[in-house]
Coordinates of C-alpha atoms in Angstrom, one line a residue:
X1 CA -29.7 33.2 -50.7
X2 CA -31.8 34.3 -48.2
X3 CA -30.9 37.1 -45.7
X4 CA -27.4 37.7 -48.2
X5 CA -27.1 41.7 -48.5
X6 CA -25.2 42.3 -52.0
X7 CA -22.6 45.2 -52.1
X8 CA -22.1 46.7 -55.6
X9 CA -18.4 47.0 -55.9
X10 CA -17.6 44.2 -53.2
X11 CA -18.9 41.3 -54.3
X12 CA -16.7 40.6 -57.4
X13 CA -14.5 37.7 -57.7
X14 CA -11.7 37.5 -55.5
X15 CA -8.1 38.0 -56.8
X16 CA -5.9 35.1 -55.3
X17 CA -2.6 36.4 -54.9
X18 CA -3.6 39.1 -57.7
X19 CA -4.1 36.6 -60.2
X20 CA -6.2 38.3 -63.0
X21 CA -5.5 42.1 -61.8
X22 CA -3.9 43.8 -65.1
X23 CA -2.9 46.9 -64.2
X24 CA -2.1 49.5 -67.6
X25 CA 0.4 51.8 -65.6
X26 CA 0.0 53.4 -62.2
X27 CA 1.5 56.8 -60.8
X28 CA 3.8 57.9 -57.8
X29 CA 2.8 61.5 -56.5
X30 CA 5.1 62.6 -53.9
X31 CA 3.2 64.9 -51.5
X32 CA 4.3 68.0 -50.8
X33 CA 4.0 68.1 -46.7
X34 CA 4.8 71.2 -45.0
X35 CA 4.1 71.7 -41.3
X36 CA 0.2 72.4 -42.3
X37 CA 0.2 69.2 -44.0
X38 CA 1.9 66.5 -42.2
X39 CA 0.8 63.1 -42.2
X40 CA 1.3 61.9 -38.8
X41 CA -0.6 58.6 -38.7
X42 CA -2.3 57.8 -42.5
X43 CA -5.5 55.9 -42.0
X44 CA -7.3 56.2 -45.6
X45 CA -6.7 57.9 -49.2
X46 CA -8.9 58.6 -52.0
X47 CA -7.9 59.4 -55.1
X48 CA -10.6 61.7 -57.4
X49 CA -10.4 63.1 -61.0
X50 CA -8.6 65.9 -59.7
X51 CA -7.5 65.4 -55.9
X52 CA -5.4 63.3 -53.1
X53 CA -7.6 63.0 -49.9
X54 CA -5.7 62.3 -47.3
X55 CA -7.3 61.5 -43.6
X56 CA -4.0 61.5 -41.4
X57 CA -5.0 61.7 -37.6
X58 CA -8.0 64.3 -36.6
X59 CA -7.8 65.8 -40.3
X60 CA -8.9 65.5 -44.0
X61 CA -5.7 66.9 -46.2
X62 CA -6.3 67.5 -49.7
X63 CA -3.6 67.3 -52.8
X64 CA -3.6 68.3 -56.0
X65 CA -3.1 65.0 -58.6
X66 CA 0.9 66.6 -58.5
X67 CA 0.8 66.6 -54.8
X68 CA 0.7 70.3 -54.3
X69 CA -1.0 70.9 -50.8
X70 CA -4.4 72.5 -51.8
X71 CA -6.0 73.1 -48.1
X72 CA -7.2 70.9 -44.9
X73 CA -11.1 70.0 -45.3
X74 CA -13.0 71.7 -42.3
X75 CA -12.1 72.5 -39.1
X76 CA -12.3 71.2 -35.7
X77 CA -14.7 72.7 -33.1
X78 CA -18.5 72.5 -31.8
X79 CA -20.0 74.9 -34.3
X80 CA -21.7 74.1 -37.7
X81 CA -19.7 72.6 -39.9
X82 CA -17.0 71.9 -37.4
X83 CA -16.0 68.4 -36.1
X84 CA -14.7 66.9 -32.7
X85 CA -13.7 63.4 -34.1
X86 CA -13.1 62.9 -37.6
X87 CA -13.7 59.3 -37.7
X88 CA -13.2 58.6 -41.5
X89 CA -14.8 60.1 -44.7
X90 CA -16.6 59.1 -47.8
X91 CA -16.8 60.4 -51.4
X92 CA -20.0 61.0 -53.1
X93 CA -18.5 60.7 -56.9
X94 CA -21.8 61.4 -58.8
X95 CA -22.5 65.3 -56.0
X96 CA -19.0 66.0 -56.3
X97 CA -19.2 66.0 -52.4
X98 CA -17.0 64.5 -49.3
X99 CA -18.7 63.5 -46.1
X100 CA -16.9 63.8 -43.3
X101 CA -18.2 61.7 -40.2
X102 CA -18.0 62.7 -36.9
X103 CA -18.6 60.3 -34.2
X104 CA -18.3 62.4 -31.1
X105 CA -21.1 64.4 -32.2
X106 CA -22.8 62.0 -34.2
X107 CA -22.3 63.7 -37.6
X108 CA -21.8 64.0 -41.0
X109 CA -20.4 67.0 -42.7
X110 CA -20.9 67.7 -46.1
X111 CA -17.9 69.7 -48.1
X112 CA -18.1 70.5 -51.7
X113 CA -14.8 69.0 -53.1
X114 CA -13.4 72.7 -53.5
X115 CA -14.0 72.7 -49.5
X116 CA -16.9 74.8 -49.2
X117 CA -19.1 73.3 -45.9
X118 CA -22.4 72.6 -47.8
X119 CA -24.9 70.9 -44.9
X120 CA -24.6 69.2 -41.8
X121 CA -26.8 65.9 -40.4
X122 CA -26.8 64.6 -36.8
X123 CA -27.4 60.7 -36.5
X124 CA -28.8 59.3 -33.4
X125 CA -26.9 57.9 -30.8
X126 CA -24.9 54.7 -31.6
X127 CA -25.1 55.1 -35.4
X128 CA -21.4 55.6 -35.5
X129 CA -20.6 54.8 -32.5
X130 CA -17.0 52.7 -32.5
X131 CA -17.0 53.1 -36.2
X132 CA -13.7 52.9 -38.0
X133 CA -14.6 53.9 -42.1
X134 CA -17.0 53.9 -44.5
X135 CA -17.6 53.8 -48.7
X136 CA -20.5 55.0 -49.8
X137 CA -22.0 52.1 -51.9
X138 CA -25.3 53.3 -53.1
X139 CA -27.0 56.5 -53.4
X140 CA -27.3 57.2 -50.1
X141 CA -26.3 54.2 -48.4
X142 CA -22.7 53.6 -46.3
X143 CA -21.0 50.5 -45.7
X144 CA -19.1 50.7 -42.3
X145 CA -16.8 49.0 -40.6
X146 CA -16.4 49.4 -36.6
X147 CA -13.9 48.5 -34.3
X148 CA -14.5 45.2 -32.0
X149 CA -15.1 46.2 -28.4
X150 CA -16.8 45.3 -25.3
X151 CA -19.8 46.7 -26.4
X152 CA -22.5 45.4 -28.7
X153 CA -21.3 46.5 -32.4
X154 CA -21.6 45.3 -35.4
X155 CA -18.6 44.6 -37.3
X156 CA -20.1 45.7 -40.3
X157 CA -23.6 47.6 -41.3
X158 CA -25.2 49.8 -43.6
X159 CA -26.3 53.0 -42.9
X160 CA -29.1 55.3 -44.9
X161 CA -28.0 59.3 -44.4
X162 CA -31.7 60.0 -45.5
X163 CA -33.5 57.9 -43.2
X164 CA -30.3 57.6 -40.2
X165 CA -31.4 53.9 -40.1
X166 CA -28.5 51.4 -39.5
X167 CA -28.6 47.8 -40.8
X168 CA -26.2 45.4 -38.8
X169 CA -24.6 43.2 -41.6
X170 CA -22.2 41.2 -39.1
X171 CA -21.9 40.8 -35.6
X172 CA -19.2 38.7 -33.4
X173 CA -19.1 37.1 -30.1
X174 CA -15.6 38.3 -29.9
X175 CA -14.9 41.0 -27.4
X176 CA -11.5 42.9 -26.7
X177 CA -10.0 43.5 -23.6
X178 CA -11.1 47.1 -22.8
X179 CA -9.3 48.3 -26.2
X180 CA -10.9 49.3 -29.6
X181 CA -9.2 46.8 -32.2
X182 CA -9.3 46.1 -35.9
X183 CA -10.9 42.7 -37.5
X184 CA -11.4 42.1 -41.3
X185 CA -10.5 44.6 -44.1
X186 CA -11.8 48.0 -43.8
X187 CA -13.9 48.9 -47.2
X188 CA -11.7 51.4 -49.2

């Protein structure tokens, strides 16, 4: 219909109670977690051809597919190709890239998936403001989810890293307390 934004990937048919899902086989990894690569708080994993990304806290940890502990993606700090506030990241499959999004600085990093720092982008102000995480669902397009608040988010948008422009998809009445919190299911 009219005004309906279509999201490749999340617009299939819904599973009820995983009815349908056929799953061939899956795989534990157990990760190898030294002091360097504790996971204090896990808030998203990716899995590649080759890796384990693992954002735990203010940092991006990366695992071989046997759980080996390969490095931490950048750093933090002010300087290019440094972060403040690792939001959440993204995976461009096709560039064999990670973005890494900053919102304190308004920022994406760009990382090759063998960690080399490739580029950096500033955003203008409230483009990721609040945000919580994001999949990159086209080209150059991301579908991000923010945290409810006070202020006057969306609850979910698009955003084009050529252009910076962001597209509110859903907005709420519903305001928190003075706290950041959670609503709906964060894209994966």
């Amino acid at each position: 219909g009219e005004g309906v934004v279509r999201i490749g990937g999340y617009d299939g048919e819904v599973a009820v109670n995983g009815e349908g899902i056929v799953v061939d086989s899956f795989q534990v990894v157990p990760l190898a977690l030294t002091g360097e690569s504790a996971i204090m708080t896990l808030q998203k994993v990716v899995v590649t051809d080759s890796l384990l990304l693992v954002h735990s806290d203010n940092r991006l940890l990366v695992f071989d597919k046997e759980g080996h502990f390969v490095r931490c993606m950048g750093k933090e700090g002010r300087a290019p190709g440094e972060y403040v506030r690792l939001n959440t990241f993204f995976v461009n499959r096709e560039q064999g890239t990670v973005g890494m999004v900053d919102e304190a600085l308004g920022k994406v990093l760009t990382f090759s998936m063998r960690g080399d720092f490739l580029s950096e982008r500033k955003y203008g102000k409230g483009v990721f403001e609040m945000l919580h995480g994001a999949s990159l669902v086209q080209d150059s397009v991301l579908l991000c989810d923010y945290y409810v608040t006070q202020g006057e988010f969306p609850l979910y948008a698009l955003v084009n890293l050529a252009t910076g422009e962001k597209r509110g998809l859903l907005a709420s009445a519903v305001r928190s307390d003075g706290a950041a919190e959670l609503v709906g299911r964060a894209p994966v």
